[in-house]
Coordinates of C-alpha atoms and ligand atoms in Angstrom, one line a residue:
M12 CA -19.1 -36.5 -7.9
T13 CA -17.4 -36.6 -4.5
A14 CA -13.6 -36.7 -4.5
V15 CA -12.3 -38.0 -1.2
L16 CA -8.8 -37.6 0.2
V17 CA -7.9 -40.2 2.8
V18 CA -5.1 -39.3 5.2
N19 CA -3.5 -41.8 7.5
S20 CA -1.0 -39.8 9.6
G21 CA 1.7 -41.4 11.7
S22 CA 4.3 -39.7 13.8
S23 CA 6.9 -39.4 11.0
S24 CA 4.9 -40.6 8.0
L25 CA 1.7 -39.8 6.1
K26 CA -0.1 -42.1 3.8
Y27 CA -2.7 -40.7 1.4
Q28 CA -5.1 -41.8 -1.2
L29 CA -7.4 -39.9 -3.5
L30 CA -10.6 -41.6 -4.6
D31 CA -13.3 -40.4 -7.0
G32 CA -17.1 -40.7 -6.5
D33 CA -17.0 -44.2 -8.0
E34 CA -14.5 -45.4 -5.5
Q35 CA -11.8 -45.5 -8.1
V36 CA -8.3 -44.8 -6.7
L37 CA -6.9 -41.8 -8.6
A38 CA -3.6 -41.5 -6.7
T39 CA -1.8 -42.9 -3.7
G40 CA 1.3 -41.8 -1.9
L41 CA 3.5 -42.0 1.2
V42 CA 5.4 -39.1 2.7
E43 CA 8.2 -40.4 5.0
R44 CA 10.7 -39.0 7.5
I45 CA 8.6 -36.0 8.4
G46 CA 10.6 -33.9 10.9
G47 CA 13.8 -33.9 8.8
A48 CA 15.1 -34.8 5.4
G49 CA 12.0 -36.5 4.0
S50 CA 10.6 -37.8 0.8
I51 CA 7.4 -38.4 -1.0
R52 CA 6.5 -41.5 -3.2
H53 CA 3.5 -40.6 -5.3
R54 CA 1.6 -42.8 -7.7
G55 CA -1.0 -41.2 -10.0
P56 CA -2.2 -41.1 -13.6
G57 CA 1.3 -39.9 -14.7
G58 CA 3.1 -42.8 -13.1
E59 CA 5.3 -42.9 -10.0
V60 CA 7.4 -40.0 -8.8
V61 CA 9.8 -39.8 -5.8
V62 CA 10.9 -36.4 -4.5
D63 CA 13.2 -35.6 -1.6
A64 CA 12.5 -32.5 0.5
E65 CA 13.1 -31.0 3.8
L66 CA 10.0 -31.6 5.8
P67 CA 9.9 -29.9 9.2
D68 CA 6.3 -30.9 10.0
H69 CA 3.0 -32.5 8.8
T70 CA 2.0 -29.2 7.1
A71 CA 5.1 -29.3 5.0
A72 CA 4.3 -32.9 4.2
L73 CA 0.8 -32.0 2.9
T74 CA 2.2 -29.0 1.0
L75 CA 4.7 -31.3 -0.7
M76 CA 1.8 -33.7 -1.5
M77 CA -0.2 -30.9 -3.1
R78 CA 2.8 -29.7 -5.1
T79 CA 3.4 -33.3 -6.3
F80 CA -0.3 -33.5 -7.5
A81 CA 0.1 -30.1 -9.2
S82 CA 3.3 -31.2 -11.0
A83 CA 1.5 -34.3 -12.2
G84 CA -1.1 -31.9 -13.7
V85 CA -3.9 -32.8 -11.2
E86 CA -5.5 -30.1 -9.2
L87 CA -6.1 -31.5 -5.8
A88 CA -9.6 -30.3 -4.7
P89 CA -11.2 -32.9 -2.4
D90 CA -14.8 -32.5 -1.4
V91 CA -14.1 -34.2 1.9
V92 CA -11.0 -35.4 3.8
G93 CA -11.2 -38.7 5.8
H94 CA -8.7 -39.2 8.6
R95 CA -7.8 -42.4 10.3
V96 CA -7.8 -41.8 14.0
V97 CA -6.7 -44.6 16.2
H98 CA -8.5 -44.1 19.5
G99 CA -12.1 -42.9 19.7
G100 CA -12.5 -44.0 23.4
E101 CA -16.0 -44.4 24.7
R102 CA -17.1 -41.2 23.1
F103 CA -16.9 -42.1 19.4
S104 CA -18.7 -45.2 18.2
A105 CA -19.1 -43.9 14.6
P106 CA -17.2 -41.6 12.2
V107 CA -17.7 -37.9 12.9
V108 CA -17.3 -34.6 11.1
I109 CA -14.4 -32.9 12.9
D110 CA -15.1 -29.6 14.6
A111 CA -13.2 -27.9 17.5
E112 CA -15.0 -30.0 20.1
V113 CA -14.2 -33.3 18.3
E114 CA -10.6 -32.2 17.9
A115 CA -10.4 -31.4 21.6
A116 CA -11.8 -34.8 22.4
V117 CA -9.3 -36.6 20.2
E118 CA -6.6 -34.7 21.9
E119 CA -7.9 -35.8 25.3
L120 CA -8.0 -39.4 24.1
A121 CA -4.2 -39.1 23.5
A122 CA -3.9 -40.1 27.1
L123 CA -5.2 -43.6 26.1
A124 CA -3.2 -43.7 22.8
P125 CA -0.1 -41.6 23.3
L126 CA 1.7 -43.1 20.3
H127 CA -1.2 -42.9 17.9
N128 CA -3.7 -40.0 18.5
P129 CA -1.2 -37.1 18.5
P130 CA 0.1 -37.9 14.9
G131 CA -3.6 -38.2 13.8
L132 CA -4.2 -34.7 15.1
L133 CA -1.2 -33.4 13.3
G134 CA -2.7 -34.7 10.1
I135 CA -6.1 -33.2 10.8
R136 CA -4.6 -29.8 11.5
A137 CA -2.4 -29.8 8.5
A138 CA -5.3 -30.9 6.2
R139 CA -7.5 -28.1 7.6
Q140 CA -4.8 -25.6 6.8
A141 CA -4.3 -27.1 3.3
F142 CA -8.0 -27.4 2.5
P143 CA -9.8 -24.6 4.3
G144 CA -13.6 -25.1 4.4
V145 CA -13.4 -28.7 3.2
P146 CA -15.2 -31.0 5.7
Q147 CA -12.8 -33.3 7.6
V148 CA -14.1 -36.6 9.0
A149 CA -12.5 -38.7 11.7
V150 CA -12.8 -42.5 11.3
F151 CA -11.8 -44.3 14.4
D152 CA -10.1 -47.7 14.6
T153 CA -12.0 -48.4 17.8
A154 CA -15.5 -47.5 16.5
F155 CA -16.5 -50.9 15.0
H156 CA -16.0 -52.6 18.3
A157 CA -18.4 -50.3 20.2
T158 CA -21.0 -53.1 19.7
M159 CA -19.1 -55.5 22.0
P160 CA -21.2 -56.6 24.9
P161 CA -20.1 -55.4 28.3
E162 CA -18.8 -58.9 29.3
A163 CA -16.4 -58.8 26.3
S164 CA -15.2 -55.2 26.9
T165 CA -14.9 -55.2 30.7
Y166 CA -11.7 -56.1 32.5
A167 CA -12.2 -57.7 35.9
I168 CA -10.6 -55.0 37.9
D169 CA -11.9 -52.4 40.4
T170 CA -15.0 -51.0 38.6
E171 CA -14.6 -47.5 39.8
L172 CA -11.0 -47.1 39.0
A173 CA -11.5 -48.7 35.6
A174 CA -14.4 -46.2 34.9
E175 CA -12.4 -43.2 36.2
R176 CA -9.3 -44.0 34.0
G177 CA -11.1 -45.4 31.0
V178 CA -9.6 -48.9 31.5
R179 CA -11.6 -51.3 29.3
R180 CA -11.3 -53.2 26.1
Y181 CA -11.7 -50.9 23.1
G182 CA -10.2 -52.9 20.3
F183 CA -8.5 -51.6 17.2
H184 CA -8.2 -52.4 13.4
G185 CA -12.0 -51.8 13.5
T186 CA -12.0 -50.2 10.0
S187 CA -10.3 -53.3 8.6
H188 CA -12.5 -55.8 10.5
E189 CA -15.6 -53.9 9.4
Y190 CA -14.5 -53.7 5.7
V191 CA -13.4 -57.3 5.6
S192 CA -16.5 -58.7 7.3
Q193 CA -18.7 -56.8 5.0
A194 CA -16.7 -57.9 2.0
A195 CA -16.8 -61.5 3.2
A196 CA -20.6 -61.3 3.7
A197 CA -20.9 -59.9 0.1
F198 CA -18.7 -62.6 -1.2
L199 CA -20.7 -65.4 0.5
G200 CA -24.0 -63.7 -0.1
R201 CA -24.9 -63.7 3.6
A202 CA -23.8 -62.1 6.9
G203 CA -23.1 -64.7 9.5
R204 CA -20.7 -65.6 12.3
F205 CA -17.2 -64.8 11.2
V206 CA -13.8 -64.8 12.8
V207 CA -11.6 -62.3 11.0
L208 CA -7.8 -62.6 11.4
H209 CA -6.1 -59.3 10.5
L210 CA -2.5 -60.4 10.4
G211 CA -0.2 -57.5 9.4
N212 CA 2.6 -55.8 11.4
G213 CA -0.1 -55.3 14.0
A214 CA -2.4 -58.2 14.3
S215 CA -5.8 -58.8 15.8
A216 CA -8.7 -61.3 15.7
C217 CA -12.3 -60.2 15.7
A218 CA -15.5 -62.2 16.2
V219 CA -18.2 -60.7 14.0
S220 CA -21.9 -61.7 14.3
G221 CA -24.4 -60.4 11.9
G222 CA -22.0 -57.6 10.9
R223 CA -21.3 -56.5 14.5
S224 CA -18.1 -57.0 16.5
I225 CA -18.8 -59.0 19.6
A226 CA -15.2 -59.7 20.7
T227 CA -11.7 -58.7 19.7
S228 CA -8.2 -59.5 20.8
M229 CA -6.8 -56.0 21.2
G230 CA -7.8 -54.2 24.4
L231 CA -7.2 -50.9 26.1
T232 CA -4.2 -50.5 23.7
P233 CA -3.0 -52.3 20.6
L234 CA -0.6 -54.3 22.8
E235 CA -3.0 -57.1 23.8
G236 CA -3.9 -60.3 21.9
L237 CA -2.0 -61.9 19.1
V238 CA 1.7 -62.1 18.5
M239 CA 2.7 -59.2 16.1
G240 CA 5.7 -57.9 14.4
T241 CA 7.2 -56.0 17.4
R242 CA 4.5 -56.5 20.0
G243 CA 4.0 -59.7 21.9
G244 CA 0.3 -59.6 22.6
D245 CA -1.1 -61.4 25.6
L246 CA 1.2 -61.3 28.6
D247 CA 0.7 -61.9 32.3
P248 CA 0.4 -58.4 33.8
G249 CA 2.5 -59.8 36.6
A250 CA 5.4 -60.0 34.1
V251 CA 5.2 -56.2 33.7
L252 CA 5.3 -55.7 37.5
H253 CA 8.2 -58.2 37.8
L254 CA 10.2 -56.3 35.2
L255 CA 9.5 -52.9 36.9
R256 CA 10.5 -54.3 40.3
T257 CA 13.7 -55.9 39.0
G258 CA 15.4 -53.0 37.4
S259 CA 13.5 -51.9 34.3
S260 CA 12.1 -48.4 34.0
V261 CA 8.6 -47.6 32.7
D262 CA 10.1 -46.3 29.5
E263 CA 12.2 -49.5 29.1
V264 CA 9.2 -51.7 29.5
D265 CA 7.2 -49.5 27.1
T266 CA 10.0 -50.0 24.5
L267 CA 10.2 -53.7 25.2
L268 CA 6.5 -54.2 24.8
N269 CA 6.0 -52.0 21.8
R270 CA 9.2 -52.5 19.8
R271 CA 11.2 -55.4 21.1
S272 CA 8.6 -58.1 21.5
G273 CA 6.6 -60.3 19.1
L274 CA 8.4 -61.8 16.2
A275 CA 11.2 -59.1 16.6
G276 CA 11.7 -60.2 20.3
L277 CA 11.7 -63.9 19.5
T278 CA 13.8 -63.8 16.4
G279 CA 15.4 -60.4 15.9
S280 CA 13.2 -59.5 12.9
G281 CA 9.6 -58.3 13.0
D282 CA 9.1 -59.1 9.3
L283 CA 7.3 -62.4 8.9
R284 CA 9.1 -63.1 5.6
D285 CA 12.4 -63.1 7.4
V286 CA 11.1 -65.4 10.1
L287 CA 9.7 -67.9 7.5
A288 CA 13.0 -67.8 5.6
A289 CA 15.0 -68.4 8.8
A290 CA 12.7 -71.3 9.8
A291 CA 13.0 -72.9 6.4
A292 CA 16.8 -72.7 6.8
G293 CA 16.5 -74.6 10.1
D294 CA 16.7 -71.8 12.6
E295 CA 15.1 -73.1 15.8
R296 CA 14.2 -69.7 17.2
A297 CA 12.3 -68.8 14.1
E298 CA 10.5 -72.1 14.2
L299 CA 9.5 -71.5 17.8
A300 CA 8.4 -68.0 16.9
L301 CA 6.1 -69.3 14.1
G302 CA 4.8 -71.9 16.6
V303 CA 4.0 -69.3 19.2
Y304 CA 2.4 -67.1 16.5
A305 CA 0.1 -69.8 15.2
H306 CA -0.7 -71.2 18.6
R307 CA -1.9 -67.9 19.8
I308 CA -4.2 -67.4 16.8
R309 CA -5.6 -70.9 17.1
G310 CA -6.5 -70.2 20.7
Y311 CA -8.5 -67.1 19.7
V312 CA -10.2 -69.0 16.9
G313 CA -11.4 -71.6 19.4
A314 CA -12.5 -69.0 21.9
Y315 CA -14.4 -67.0 19.3
L316 CA -16.0 -70.1 17.9
A317 CA -17.4 -70.6 21.4
H318 CA -18.5 -66.9 21.8
L319 CA -20.2 -67.0 18.4
G320 CA -21.9 -70.3 19.0
G321 CA -20.6 -71.6 15.7
L322 CA -18.8 -70.4 12.6
D323 CA -19.9 -69.5 9.1
A324 CA -16.4 -68.4 7.8
L325 CA -12.8 -68.0 9.0
V326 CA -11.3 -65.0 7.1
F327 CA -7.7 -64.1 6.7
T328 CA -6.6 -60.6 5.8
A329 CA -3.7 -58.0 5.8
G330 CA 0.0 -58.5 4.8
V331 CA 0.5 -61.9 6.4
G332 CA -3.1 -63.2 6.2
E333 CA -3.3 -62.3 2.5
N334 CA 0.1 -63.4 1.4
S335 CA 1.4 -66.3 3.5
P336 CA 0.0 -69.8 2.7
E337 CA 2.4 -71.2 5.2
V338 CA 1.0 -69.2 8.1
R339 CA -2.6 -69.9 7.0
A340 CA -1.7 -73.6 7.0
R341 CA -0.1 -73.5 10.4
V342 CA -3.2 -71.8 11.8
V343 CA -5.8 -74.1 10.2
D344 CA -4.1 -77.5 10.1
G345 CA -5.4 -79.9 12.7
L346 CA -8.7 -78.0 13.1
A347 CA -10.8 -80.3 11.0
H348 CA -12.7 -81.3 14.2
L349 CA -14.0 -77.6 14.2
G350 CA -15.0 -77.9 10.5
L351 CA -11.9 -76.0 9.4
Q352 CA -9.6 -77.3 6.7
L353 CA -7.7 -75.9 3.7
D354 CA -7.5 -77.0 0.1
P355 CA -3.7 -77.0 -0.3
A356 CA -3.8 -75.9 -4.0
R357 CA -6.2 -73.1 -3.3
N358 CA -4.2 -72.0 -0.3
E359 CA -1.0 -71.9 -2.3
A360 CA -2.5 -70.2 -5.4
R361 CA -1.1 -66.7 -5.9
E362 CA -4.3 -64.8 -6.5
R363 CA -5.6 -61.4 -5.5
G364 CA -9.1 -60.6 -4.5
A365 CA -11.5 -62.4 -2.2
R366 CA -11.3 -66.2 -2.5
V367 CA -12.1 -69.5 -0.9
I368 CA -9.1 -71.6 0.2
S369 CA -11.1 -74.5 1.8
P370 CA -12.4 -77.5 -0.2
D371 CA -15.9 -77.2 -1.6
D372 CA -17.2 -79.7 0.8
A373 CA -15.7 -78.1 3.9
Q374 CA -18.1 -77.5 6.8
V375 CA -16.9 -74.0 7.3
P376 CA -15.5 -71.9 4.4
V377 CA -12.0 -70.4 4.9
L378 CA -11.5 -67.2 3.0
V379 CA -8.8 -64.7 2.1
V380 CA -10.3 -61.2 1.8
P381 CA -7.9 -58.4 1.0
T382 CA -8.5 -55.5 3.4
D383 CA -8.9 -51.9 2.2
E384 CA -9.0 -49.5 5.1
E385 CA -8.6 -46.5 2.8
L386 CA -11.7 -47.4 0.9
Q387 CA -13.7 -47.9 4.1
I388 CA -12.5 -44.6 5.4
A389 CA -13.6 -42.9 2.1
R390 CA -17.0 -44.5 2.3
H391 CA -17.4 -43.3 5.9
A392 CA -16.2 -39.8 5.0
V393 CA -18.7 -39.5 2.2
A394 CA -21.6 -40.9 4.4
A395 CA -20.7 -38.6 7.2
V396 CA -21.1 -35.5 5.1
G397 CA -24.2 -36.8 3.5
Ligands
ADP417 P1 0.7 -53.0 8.4 O1 0.2 -53.6 9.7 O2 1.9 -52.1 8.6 O3 -0.3 -52.4 7.5 P2 0.8 -55.2 6.5 O4 -0.6 -55.5 6.6 O5 1.3 -54.6 5.2 O6 1.3 -54.2 7.7 O7 1.6 -56.5 6.9 C1 3.0 -56.5 7.0 C2 3.5 -57.9 7.3 O8 3.1 -58.8 6.2 C3 5.0 -58.1 7.4 O9 5.3 -58.9 8.5 C4 5.4 -58.8 6.2 O10 6.4 -59.7 6.3 C5 4.1 -59.7 5.9 N1 4.1 -60.1 4.5 C6 3.9 -59.3 3.4 N2 4.0 -60.1 2.3 C7 4.2 -61.4 2.7 C8 4.4 -62.6 2.1 N3 4.4 -62.8 0.7 N4 4.6 -63.7 2.9 C9 4.7 -63.6 4.2 N5 4.5 -62.5 4.8 C10 4.3 -61.4 4.1

């Protein structure tokens, strides 16, 4: 039996999940506000507990997690720890057992992912301290997209400069796109040509052919592509230059693009539920935001249909994709000429689990497939240690 602890470490939060060898989830939890007066919300066999504690750093967060397991009567002794690491750059196209060299490489890659890789490293270091001798595996958000052909991953800028600075399309959400495309293939009984729409706070589209990513909407960073909660996705790079030349600092533009754009920029709230509620109440800004959101997705669906040379399934996943019939309808309505349509009752049905939301006689099935990045990380972690 292999017990796997999955750790997803952010700058001030740490999500974890403990799974047994049968992929059963034994416990999950979230430690928040690391760096100050923090708390843990832990759900395990004994129910849910919430504990407040002073949490100076990620090591303190993991110590609190272990104490919480202990007070629930569970001795936390994972055989392997799987870590979500956002950026694997060109070096990592598969999960890898972490050693000093891997750790140094992840640290170097922080140049490409300054918001994301450093917190991942904090989680790795804290886990190594907490579980000495237990193998730690890094699972990269970028790895699944390593199969993109060069024409999909290359930006048309000076080749030498691009190579020197690592400027290319890497793509993110790869663990989710991989899990969901595999689950969709299992559900349909065949791998094929899929467009996967991961619509959460972050959002990205991926064209998957025969189980491999051939195109994705995020690029060098998770800023490119679809409209997201607080990121606007595609933008003329000239707009960035214009902002810099007309009075904004680099930090201001960074904040604008990462935190004050997307649904938040257009409406004041980055939570799609707020935007839907406002639109239903007649708010024009919210209506426009939903229009921009769906318009962008439809553009990618069309582009990926062309790249894939046809489509065997359109797949919705993540918070919005799994839970919002209205957004799914806004994306798919009017695409019958591409073989895409919804069955309204199936689309509205409040079900969990993988399901079809198109009519039985639809040319292309439209699916909802819940993502499970933790399970995919656990699978990779077990596979990596043999
Ligand atoms: P993350 O990218 O942080 O993992 P999630 O995948 O959980 O995020 O997605 C969060 C988004 O999902 C939020 O914008 C939230 O409003 C949206 N969401 C969650 N439930 C619903 C729902 N029932 N209807 C519409 N949107 C929803």
